[in-house]
Coordinates of C-alpha atoms in Angstrom, one line a residue:
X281 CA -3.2 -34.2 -11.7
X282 CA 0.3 -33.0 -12.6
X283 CA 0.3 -29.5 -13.2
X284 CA 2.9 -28.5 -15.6
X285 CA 5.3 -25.0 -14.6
X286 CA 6.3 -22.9 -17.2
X287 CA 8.7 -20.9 -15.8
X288 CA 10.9 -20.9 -12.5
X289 CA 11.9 -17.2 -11.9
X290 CA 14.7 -15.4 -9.8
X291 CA 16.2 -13.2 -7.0
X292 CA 16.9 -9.9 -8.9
X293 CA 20.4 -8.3 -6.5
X294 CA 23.4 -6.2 -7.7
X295 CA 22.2 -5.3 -11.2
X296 CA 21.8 -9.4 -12.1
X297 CA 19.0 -12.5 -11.9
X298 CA 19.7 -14.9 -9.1
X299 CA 18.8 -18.3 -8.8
X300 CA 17.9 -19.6 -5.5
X301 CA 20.3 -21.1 -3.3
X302 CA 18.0 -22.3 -0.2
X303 CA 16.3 -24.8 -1.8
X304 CA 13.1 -23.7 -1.2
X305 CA 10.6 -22.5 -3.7
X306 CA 6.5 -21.3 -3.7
X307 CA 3.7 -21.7 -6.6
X308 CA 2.7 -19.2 -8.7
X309 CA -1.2 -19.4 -9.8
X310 CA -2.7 -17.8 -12.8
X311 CA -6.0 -17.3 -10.3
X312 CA -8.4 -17.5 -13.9
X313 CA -7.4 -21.1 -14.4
X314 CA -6.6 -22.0 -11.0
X315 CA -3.4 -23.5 -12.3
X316 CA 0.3 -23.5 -11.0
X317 CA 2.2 -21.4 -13.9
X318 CA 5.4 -20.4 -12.6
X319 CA 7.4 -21.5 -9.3
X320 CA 9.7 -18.7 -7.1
X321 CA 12.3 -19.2 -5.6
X322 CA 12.1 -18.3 -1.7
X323 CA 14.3 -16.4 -0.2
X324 CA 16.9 -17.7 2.9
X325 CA 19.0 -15.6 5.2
X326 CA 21.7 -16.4 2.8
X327 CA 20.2 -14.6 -0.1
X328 CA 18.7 -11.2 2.1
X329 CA 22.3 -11.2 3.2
X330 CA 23.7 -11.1 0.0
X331 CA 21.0 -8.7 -0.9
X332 CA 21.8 -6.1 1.6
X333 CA 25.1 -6.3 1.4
X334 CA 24.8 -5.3 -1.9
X335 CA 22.8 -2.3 -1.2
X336 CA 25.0 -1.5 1.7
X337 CA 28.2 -1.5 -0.6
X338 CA 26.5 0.8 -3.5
X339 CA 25.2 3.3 -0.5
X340 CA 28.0 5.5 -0.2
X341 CA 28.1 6.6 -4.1
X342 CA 24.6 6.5 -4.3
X343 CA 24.2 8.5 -1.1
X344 CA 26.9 11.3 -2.5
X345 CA 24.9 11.3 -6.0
X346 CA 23.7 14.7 -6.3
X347 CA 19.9 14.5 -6.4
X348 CA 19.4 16.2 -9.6
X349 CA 21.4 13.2 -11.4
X350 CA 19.1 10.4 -9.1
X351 CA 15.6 11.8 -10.2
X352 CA 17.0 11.7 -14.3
X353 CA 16.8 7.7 -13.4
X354 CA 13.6 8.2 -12.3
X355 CA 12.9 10.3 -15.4
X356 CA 14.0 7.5 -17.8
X357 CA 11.8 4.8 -15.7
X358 CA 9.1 6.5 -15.8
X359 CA 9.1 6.7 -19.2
X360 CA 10.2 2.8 -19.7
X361 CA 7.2 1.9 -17.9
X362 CA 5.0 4.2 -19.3
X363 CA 6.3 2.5 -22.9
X364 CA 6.3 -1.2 -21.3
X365 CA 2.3 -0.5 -19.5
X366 CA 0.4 -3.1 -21.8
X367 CA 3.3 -6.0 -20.9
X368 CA 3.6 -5.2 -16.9
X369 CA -0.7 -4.7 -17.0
X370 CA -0.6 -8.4 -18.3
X371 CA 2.1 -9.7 -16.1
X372 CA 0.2 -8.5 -13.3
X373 CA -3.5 -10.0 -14.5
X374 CA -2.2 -13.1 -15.1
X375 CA -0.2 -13.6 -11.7
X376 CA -3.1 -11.7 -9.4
X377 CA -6.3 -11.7 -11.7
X378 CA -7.0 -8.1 -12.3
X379 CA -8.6 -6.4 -14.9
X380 CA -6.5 -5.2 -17.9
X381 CA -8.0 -2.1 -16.8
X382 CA -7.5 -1.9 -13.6
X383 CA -3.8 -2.8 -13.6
X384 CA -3.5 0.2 -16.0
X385 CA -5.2 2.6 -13.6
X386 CA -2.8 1.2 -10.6
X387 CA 0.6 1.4 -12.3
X388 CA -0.8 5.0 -13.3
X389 CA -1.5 5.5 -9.5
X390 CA 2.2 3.9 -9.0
X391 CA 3.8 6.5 -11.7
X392 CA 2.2 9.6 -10.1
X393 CA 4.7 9.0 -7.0
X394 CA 7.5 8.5 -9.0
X395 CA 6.9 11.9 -10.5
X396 CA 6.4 13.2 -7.4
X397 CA 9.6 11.8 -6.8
X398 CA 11.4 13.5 -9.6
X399 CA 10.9 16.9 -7.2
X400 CA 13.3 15.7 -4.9
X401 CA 15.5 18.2 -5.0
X402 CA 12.8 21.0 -3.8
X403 CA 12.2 18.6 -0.7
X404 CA 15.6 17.9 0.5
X405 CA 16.1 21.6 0.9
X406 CA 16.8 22.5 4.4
X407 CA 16.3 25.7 6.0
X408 CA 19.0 28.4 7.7
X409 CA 18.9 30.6 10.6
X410 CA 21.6 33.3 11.1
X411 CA 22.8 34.9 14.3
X412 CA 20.9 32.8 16.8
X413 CA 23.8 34.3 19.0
X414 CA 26.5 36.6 18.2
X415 CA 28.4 35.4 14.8
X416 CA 26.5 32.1 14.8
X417 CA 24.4 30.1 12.7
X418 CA 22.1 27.3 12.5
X419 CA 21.3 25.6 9.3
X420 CA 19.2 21.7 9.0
X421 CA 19.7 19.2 6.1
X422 CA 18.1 15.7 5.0
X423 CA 20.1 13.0 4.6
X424 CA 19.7 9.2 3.5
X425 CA 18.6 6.7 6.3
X426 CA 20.8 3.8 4.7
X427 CA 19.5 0.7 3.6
X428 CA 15.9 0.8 3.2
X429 CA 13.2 -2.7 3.1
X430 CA 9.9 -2.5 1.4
X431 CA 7.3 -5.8 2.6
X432 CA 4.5 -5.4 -0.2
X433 CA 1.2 -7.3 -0.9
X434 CA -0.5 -9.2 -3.9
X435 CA -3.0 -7.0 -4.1
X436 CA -1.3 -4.2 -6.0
X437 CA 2.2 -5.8 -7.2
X438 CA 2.9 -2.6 -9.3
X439 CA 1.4 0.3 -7.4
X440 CA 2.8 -0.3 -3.8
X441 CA 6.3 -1.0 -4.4
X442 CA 6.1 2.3 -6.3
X443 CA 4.9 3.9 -3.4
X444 CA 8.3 2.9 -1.8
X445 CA 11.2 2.4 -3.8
X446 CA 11.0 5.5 -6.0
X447 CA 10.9 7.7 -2.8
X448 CA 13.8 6.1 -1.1
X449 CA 15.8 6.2 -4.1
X450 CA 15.3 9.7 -4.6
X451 CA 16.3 10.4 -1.3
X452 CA 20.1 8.5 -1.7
X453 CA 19.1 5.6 -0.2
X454 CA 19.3 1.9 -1.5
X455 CA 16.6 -0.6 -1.6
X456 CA 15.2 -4.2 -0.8
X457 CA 12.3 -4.8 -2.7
X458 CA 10.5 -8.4 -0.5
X459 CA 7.1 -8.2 -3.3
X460 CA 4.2 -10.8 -3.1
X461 CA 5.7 -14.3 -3.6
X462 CA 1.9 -14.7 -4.7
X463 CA 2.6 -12.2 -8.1
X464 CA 6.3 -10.8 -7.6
X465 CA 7.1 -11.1 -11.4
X466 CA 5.9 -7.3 -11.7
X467 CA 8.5 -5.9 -9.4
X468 CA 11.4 -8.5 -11.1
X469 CA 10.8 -6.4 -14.3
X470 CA 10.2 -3.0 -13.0
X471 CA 14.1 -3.6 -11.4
X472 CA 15.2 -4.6 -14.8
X473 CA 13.6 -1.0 -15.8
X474 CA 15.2 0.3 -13.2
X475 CA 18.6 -0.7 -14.9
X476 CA 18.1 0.5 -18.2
X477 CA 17.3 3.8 -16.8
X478 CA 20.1 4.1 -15.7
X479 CA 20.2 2.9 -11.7
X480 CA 23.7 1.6 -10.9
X481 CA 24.1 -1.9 -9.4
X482 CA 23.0 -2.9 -5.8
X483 CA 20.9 -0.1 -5.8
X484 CA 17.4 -1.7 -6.2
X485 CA 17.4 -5.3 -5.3
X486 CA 14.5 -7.6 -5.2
X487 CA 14.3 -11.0 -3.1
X488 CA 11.4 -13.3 -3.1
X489 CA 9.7 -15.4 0.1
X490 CA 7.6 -15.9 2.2
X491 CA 8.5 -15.2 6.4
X492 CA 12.1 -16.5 6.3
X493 CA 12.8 -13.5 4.1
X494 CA 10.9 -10.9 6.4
X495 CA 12.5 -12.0 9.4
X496 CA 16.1 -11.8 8.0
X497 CA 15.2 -8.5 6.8
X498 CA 14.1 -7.3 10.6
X499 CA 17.3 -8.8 12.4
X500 CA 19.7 -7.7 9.5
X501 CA 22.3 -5.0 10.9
X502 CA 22.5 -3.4 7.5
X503 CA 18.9 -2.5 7.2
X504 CA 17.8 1.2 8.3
X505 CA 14.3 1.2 7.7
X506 CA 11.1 -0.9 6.7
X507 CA 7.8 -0.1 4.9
X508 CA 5.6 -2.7 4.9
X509 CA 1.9 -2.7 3.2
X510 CA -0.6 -5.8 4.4
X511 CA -2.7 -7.0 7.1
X512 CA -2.8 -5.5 11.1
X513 CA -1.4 -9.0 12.2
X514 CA 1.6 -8.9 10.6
X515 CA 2.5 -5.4 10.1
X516 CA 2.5 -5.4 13.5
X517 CA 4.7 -8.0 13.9
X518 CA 7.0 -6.1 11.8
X519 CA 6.5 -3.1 13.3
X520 CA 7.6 -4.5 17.1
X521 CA 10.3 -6.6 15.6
X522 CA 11.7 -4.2 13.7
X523 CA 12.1 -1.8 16.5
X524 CA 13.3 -3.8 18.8
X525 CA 15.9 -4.4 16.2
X526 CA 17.0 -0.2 15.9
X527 CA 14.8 0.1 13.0
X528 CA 12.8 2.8 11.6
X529 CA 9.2 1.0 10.4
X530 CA 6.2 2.4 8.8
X531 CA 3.6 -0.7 8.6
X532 CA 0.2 0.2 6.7
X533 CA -2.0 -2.7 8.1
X534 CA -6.0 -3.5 7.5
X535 CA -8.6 -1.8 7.0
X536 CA -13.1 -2.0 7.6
X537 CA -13.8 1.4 5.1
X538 CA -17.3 1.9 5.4
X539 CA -19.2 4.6 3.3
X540 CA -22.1 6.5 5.1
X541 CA -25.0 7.2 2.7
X542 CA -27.5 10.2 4.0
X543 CA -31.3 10.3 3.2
X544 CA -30.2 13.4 1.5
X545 CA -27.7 11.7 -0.5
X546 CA -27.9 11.7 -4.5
X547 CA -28.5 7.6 -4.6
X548 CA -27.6 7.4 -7.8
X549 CA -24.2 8.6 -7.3
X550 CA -24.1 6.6 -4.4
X551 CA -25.0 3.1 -5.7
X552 CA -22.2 3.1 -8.4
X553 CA -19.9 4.6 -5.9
X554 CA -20.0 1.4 -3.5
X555 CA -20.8 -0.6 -6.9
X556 CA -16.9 0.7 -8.2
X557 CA -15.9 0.7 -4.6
X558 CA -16.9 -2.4 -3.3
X559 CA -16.5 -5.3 -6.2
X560 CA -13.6 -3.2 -8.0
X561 CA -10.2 -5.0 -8.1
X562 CA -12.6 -8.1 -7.2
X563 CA -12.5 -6.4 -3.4
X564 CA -9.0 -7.3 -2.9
X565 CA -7.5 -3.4 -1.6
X566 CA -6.6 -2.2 1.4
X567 CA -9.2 1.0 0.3
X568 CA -12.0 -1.1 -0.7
X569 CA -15.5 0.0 0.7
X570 CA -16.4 -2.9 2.2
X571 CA -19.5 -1.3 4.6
X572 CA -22.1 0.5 3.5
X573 CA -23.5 2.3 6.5
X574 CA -27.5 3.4 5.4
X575 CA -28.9 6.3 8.0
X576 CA -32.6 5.3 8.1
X577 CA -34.9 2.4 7.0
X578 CA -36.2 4.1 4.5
X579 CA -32.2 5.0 2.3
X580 CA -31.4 1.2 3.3
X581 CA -34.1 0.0 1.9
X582 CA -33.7 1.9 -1.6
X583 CA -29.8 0.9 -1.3
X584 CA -30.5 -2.5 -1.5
X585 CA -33.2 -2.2 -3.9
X586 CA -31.0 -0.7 -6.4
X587 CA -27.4 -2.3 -5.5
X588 CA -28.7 -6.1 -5.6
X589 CA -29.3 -5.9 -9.6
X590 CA -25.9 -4.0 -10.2
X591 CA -24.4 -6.9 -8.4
X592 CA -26.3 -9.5 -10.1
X593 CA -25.4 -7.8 -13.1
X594 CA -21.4 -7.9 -12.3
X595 CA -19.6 -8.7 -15.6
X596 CA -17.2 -11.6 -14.3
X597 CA -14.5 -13.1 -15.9
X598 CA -10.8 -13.6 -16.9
X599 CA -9.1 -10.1 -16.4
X600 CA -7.3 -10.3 -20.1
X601 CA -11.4 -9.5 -21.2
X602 CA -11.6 -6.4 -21.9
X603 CA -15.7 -6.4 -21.3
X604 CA -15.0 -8.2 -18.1
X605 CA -15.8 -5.5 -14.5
X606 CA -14.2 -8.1 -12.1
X607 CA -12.0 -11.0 -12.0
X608 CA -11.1 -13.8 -10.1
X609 CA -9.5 -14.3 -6.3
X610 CA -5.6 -14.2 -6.0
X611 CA -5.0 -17.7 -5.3
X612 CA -7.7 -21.0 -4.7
X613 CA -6.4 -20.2 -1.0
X614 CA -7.6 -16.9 -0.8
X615 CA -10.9 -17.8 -2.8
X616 CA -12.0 -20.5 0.4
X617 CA -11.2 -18.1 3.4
X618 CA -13.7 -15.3 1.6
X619 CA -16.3 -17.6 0.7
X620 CA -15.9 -19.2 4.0
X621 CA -16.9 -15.7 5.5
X622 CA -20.0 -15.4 3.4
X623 CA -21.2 -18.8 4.7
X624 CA -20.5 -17.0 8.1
X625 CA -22.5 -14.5 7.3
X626 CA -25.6 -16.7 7.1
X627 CA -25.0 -18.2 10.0
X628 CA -24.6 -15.3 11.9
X629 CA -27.9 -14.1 10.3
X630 CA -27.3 -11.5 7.9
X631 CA -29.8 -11.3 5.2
X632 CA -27.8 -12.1 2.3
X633 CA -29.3 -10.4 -0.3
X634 CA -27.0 -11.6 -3.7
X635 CA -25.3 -15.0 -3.3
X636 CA -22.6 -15.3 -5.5
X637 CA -20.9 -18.2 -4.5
X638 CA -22.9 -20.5 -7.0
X639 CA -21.1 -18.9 -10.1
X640 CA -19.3 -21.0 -12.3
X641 CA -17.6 -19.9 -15.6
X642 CA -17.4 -22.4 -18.5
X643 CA -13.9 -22.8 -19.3
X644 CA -12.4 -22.0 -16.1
X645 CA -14.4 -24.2 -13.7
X646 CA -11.4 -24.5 -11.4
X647 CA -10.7 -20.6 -11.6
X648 CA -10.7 -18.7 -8.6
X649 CA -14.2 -17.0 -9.8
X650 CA -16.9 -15.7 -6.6
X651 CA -19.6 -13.6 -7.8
X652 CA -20.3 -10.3 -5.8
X653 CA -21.9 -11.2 -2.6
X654 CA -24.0 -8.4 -0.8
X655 CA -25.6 -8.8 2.8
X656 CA -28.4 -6.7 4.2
X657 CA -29.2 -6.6 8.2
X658 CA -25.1 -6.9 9.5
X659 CA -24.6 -5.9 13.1
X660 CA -21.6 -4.4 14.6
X661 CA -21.2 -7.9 16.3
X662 CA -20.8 -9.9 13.2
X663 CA -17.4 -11.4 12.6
X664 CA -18.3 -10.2 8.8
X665 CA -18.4 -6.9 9.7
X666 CA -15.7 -6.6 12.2
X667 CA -12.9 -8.7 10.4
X668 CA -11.6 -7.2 6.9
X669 CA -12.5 -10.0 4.7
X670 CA -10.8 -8.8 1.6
X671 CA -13.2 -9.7 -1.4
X672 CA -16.6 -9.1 -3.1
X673 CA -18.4 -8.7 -0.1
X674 CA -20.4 -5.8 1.1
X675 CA -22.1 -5.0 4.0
X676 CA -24.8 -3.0 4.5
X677 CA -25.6 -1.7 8.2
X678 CA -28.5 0.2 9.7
X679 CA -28.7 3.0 11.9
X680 CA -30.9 5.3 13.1
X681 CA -29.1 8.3 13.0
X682 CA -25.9 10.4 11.8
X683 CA -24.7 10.5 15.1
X684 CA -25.1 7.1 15.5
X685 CA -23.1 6.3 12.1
X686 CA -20.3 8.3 13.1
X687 CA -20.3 6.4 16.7
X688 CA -20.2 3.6 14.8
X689 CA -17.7 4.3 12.5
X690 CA -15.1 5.5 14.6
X691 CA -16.0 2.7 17.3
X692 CA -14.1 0.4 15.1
X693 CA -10.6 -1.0 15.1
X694 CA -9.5 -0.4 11.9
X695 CA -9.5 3.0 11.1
X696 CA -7.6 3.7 7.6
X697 CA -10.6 5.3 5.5
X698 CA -14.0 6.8 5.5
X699 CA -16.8 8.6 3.3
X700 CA -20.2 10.2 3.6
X701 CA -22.2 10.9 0.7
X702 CA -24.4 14.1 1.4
X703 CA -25.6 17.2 0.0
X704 CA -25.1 19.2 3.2
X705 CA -22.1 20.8 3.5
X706 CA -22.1 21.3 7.0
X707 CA -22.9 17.5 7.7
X708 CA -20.1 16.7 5.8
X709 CA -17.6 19.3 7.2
X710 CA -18.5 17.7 10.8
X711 CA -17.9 14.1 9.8
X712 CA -14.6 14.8 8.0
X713 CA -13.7 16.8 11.1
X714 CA -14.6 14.0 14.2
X715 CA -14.6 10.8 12.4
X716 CA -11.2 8.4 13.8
X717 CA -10.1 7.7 10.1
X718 CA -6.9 8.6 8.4
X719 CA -8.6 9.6 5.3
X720 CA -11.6 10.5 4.4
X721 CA -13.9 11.1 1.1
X722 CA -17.3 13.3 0.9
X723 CA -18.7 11.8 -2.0
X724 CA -15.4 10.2 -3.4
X725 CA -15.7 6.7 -2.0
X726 CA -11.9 5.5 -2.4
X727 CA -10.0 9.1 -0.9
X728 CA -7.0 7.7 -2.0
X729 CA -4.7 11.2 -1.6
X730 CA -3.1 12.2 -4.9
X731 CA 0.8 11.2 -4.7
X732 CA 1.9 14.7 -3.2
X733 CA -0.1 14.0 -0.4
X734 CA 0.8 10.8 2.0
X735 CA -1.3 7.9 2.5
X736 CA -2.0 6.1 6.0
X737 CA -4.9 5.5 8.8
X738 CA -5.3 5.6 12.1
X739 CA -5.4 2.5 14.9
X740 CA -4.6 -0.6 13.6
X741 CA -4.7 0.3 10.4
X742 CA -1.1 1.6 10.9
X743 CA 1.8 0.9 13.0
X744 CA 4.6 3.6 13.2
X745 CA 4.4 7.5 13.1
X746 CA 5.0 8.2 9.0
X747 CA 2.4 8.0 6.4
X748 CA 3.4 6.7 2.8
X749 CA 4.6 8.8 -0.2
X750 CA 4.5 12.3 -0.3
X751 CA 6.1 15.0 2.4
X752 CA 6.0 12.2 4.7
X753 CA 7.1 9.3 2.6
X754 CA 10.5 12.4 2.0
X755 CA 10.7 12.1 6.0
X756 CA 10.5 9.0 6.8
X757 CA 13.4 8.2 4.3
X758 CA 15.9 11.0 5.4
X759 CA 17.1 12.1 8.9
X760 CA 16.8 15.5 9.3
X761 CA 20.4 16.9 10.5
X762 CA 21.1 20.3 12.3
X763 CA 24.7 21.9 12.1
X764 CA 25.7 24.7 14.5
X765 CA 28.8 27.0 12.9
X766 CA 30.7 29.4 14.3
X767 CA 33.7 30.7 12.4
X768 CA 37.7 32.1 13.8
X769 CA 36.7 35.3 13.4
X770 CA 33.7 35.9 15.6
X771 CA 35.1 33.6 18.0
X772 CA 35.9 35.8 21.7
X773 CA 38.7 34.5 23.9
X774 CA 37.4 32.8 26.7
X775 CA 35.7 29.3 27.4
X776 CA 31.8 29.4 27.5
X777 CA 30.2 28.0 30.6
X778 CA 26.0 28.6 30.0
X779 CA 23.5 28.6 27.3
X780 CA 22.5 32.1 28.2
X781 CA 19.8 32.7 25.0
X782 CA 21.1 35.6 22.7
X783 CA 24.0 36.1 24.9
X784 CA 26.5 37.4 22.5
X785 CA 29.1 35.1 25.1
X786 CA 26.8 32.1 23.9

């Protein structure tokens, strides 16, 4: 049937709204209905060029903005978002399907980097040397890359981007937003925000689209540097084309996060961690606990015992219910390719303990709604357990031993996070200290670090040599410069011929 669109939206560049100019244009689902609600406008070269040449003309008086006046934007955003939360948390629920509640909790997690952020000016300092030879000094400062890009995912339209744009801004740079074209409306209004607080023109831009837009991004001769958030195959498509193109890229990619449960482990604690862990945010993040590694028969067996009720027992809905613990699948897209690996799953021979693609919600029969699914029995051969399937699916794996869950653990390709659940300290101290993972939690099954740390894995769970947000987020948007002075005075007749070290002729 014909679906009827509410809304067409825009290209947000140089402070206004933009209407498309390639002709092409992308539906936008509410994922609870399964319905087309609004259409975007994808992005050309045209547009991306027009983008970043608007950030490349407001560079120079952003760049030469003293920091101190760039983090009171930041100030005044934060606030406007802070006073705006209910309105972006239901712009976000309705385009991706979250919970009310969880989209709260992630533009939270966004807002801690942009207060980090606001301490720019304590991480720009640079440091001084002087006499490294007779009457001269050294002295290193951080200054903008340029132009910076930002690629981020559906799955967190508010808190990602705010990984990223806050940070580069801070640092004198300008800014591409390229958001979702599955839920981009979130980052449209947080550049509006952005205005109000204060953010002169060109600064922040946003263009929507699909690869057209990425590509003319990677080739552009404008753009300095990339951060991209999503899945292995792409970011490290960005990654290589980006460099080959003289650009600096940091590309977070996928993720298998598996949680290690000891026969010491308080079960209670956890069972609701992988619960929270494994079916929040419907599985769809990057940090999601997707295998549940059990070290004996015995703790496997009382795992499954107590998870498969709890995820029976899964309140599922519409996100805009406030009773509701999980909501539906992004897109009906998405909702077949997850499904499709549960039926997998049984035909690789997992035991498949809860089924929950049966469920079906009166009132939104065509909404993207799969109950939490959990399998018992997976092998480190299973497609289920090797690929990141990115739902309500959890995995639960047997071993023998701890040894044998670290092997397996760090034997896999994705290595962004980890956690064990123990009571012995020492156990715990050696997995966080040999286990391949970027991050890692002991009894905190999502160690998402707080936003003064940075955030990244190891393997193919990242391309590039920065982490996001914090110290390294400062790095990876500033070049670090190093100036050598000597002055008239101290200056000897004579030309110099060596590098003799602490010569007072150097």
């Amino acid at each position: 049937m014909d679906v009827e669109v509410k809304e067409t939206l825009y290209h947000y560049i140089n402070g206004e709204r933009v209407e498309g100019a390639s002709g092409r244009f992308g539906d936008i689902y509410n994922p609870a209905f399964g319905t087309v609600v609004k259409q975007a406008p994808y992005a050309g070269a045209q547009e991306v060029d027009v983008a970043v040449n608007a950030a490349a003309a407001a560079l120079p008086d952003w760049a030469a903005t003293p920091p101190g006046s760039r983090v009171q934007v930041l100030f005044s955003f934060r606030d406007k978002v802070r006073n705006r939360m209910d309105e972006l948390a239901e712009v976000i629920s309705a385009e991706h399907g979250k919970t009310l509640a969880d989209a709260k909790g992630s533009i939270s997690r966004g807002l801690e980097v942009v207060e980090f952020a606001c301490g720019i000016p304590q991480l720009l300092k640079g440091e001084m040397s002087e006499q490294v030879a007779r009457g001269v000094g050294s002295y290193s400062i951080r200054q903008p890359v340029g132009v910076c890009a930002g690629i981020t995912p559906f799955n967190f339209p508010a808190m990602v981007p705010l990984w990223m744009f806050p940070v580069a801004i801070a640092c004198g740079n300008t800014f591409i937003l390229k958001p979702s074209e599955k839920d981009p409306s979130c980052s449209l209004l947080m550049a509006e925000l952005m205005k109000q607080a204060g953010l002169p023109d060109g600064v922040l831009n946003v263009v929507i689209g699909d690869r057209e837009a990425v590509d003319a991004l990677l080739v552009h001769p404008h753009v300095a540097a990339i951060s991209f958030v999503g899945s292995s195959a792409v970011g490290e498509y960005i990654y290589r084309t980006g460099c080959k193109h003289g650009k600096r890229v940091q590309a977070l990619c996928g993720a298998k996060n598996h949680m290690v449960v000891m026969p010491d482990a308080d079960l209670d604690q956890a069972v609701d961690a992988a619960i929270g862990a494994g079916y929040g945010s419907a599985g769809e993040r990057c940090m999601a606990v997707s295998v549940v590694v059990a070290v004996g028969d015995e703790t496997a067996d009382e795992l499954t015992a107590r998870l498969a009720p709890r995820v029976r027992d899964l309140t599922i809905g519409p996100g805009t219910d406030e009773n509701v613990e999980m909501g539906p699948l992004v897109t009906p897209d998405h909702y077949s390719k997850v499904k499709s690996y549960v039926d997998l799953g049984v035909e690789e021979g997992a035991d498949l303990v809860v089924d929950g693609r049966s469920l079906s919600l009166a009132g939104y029969e065509q909404g993207a709604f799969l109950g939490g699914c959990l399998f018992d029995h997976v092998t480190p051969d299973m497609k289920i357990y090797r690929d990141e399937i990115f739902g309500p699916v959890l995995c639960l794996v047997r071993v023998g031993s701890y040894g044998e869950a670290l092997r397996l653990v760090s034997g896999h390709e994705y290595g962004n996070g980890a956690a064990i659940f123990t009571r012995d300290g020492g156990c715990a101290q050696d997995f966080a200290a040999r286990v391949k993972t970027g991050m890692v939690g002991i009894n905190v099954p999502i160690p998402v670090p707080a936003a003064y740390h940075s955030f990244g894995g190891w393997k193919n769970s990242l391309f590039g040599d920065h982490y996001i947000h914090g110290p390294e987020g400062v790095r990876f948007y500033t070049r670090m410069k190093t100036v050598t002075t000597r002055w008239p005075a101290a200056i000897q007749a004579g030309a110099q011929f060596n590098f003799r070290r602490g010569s007072e002729d150097n």
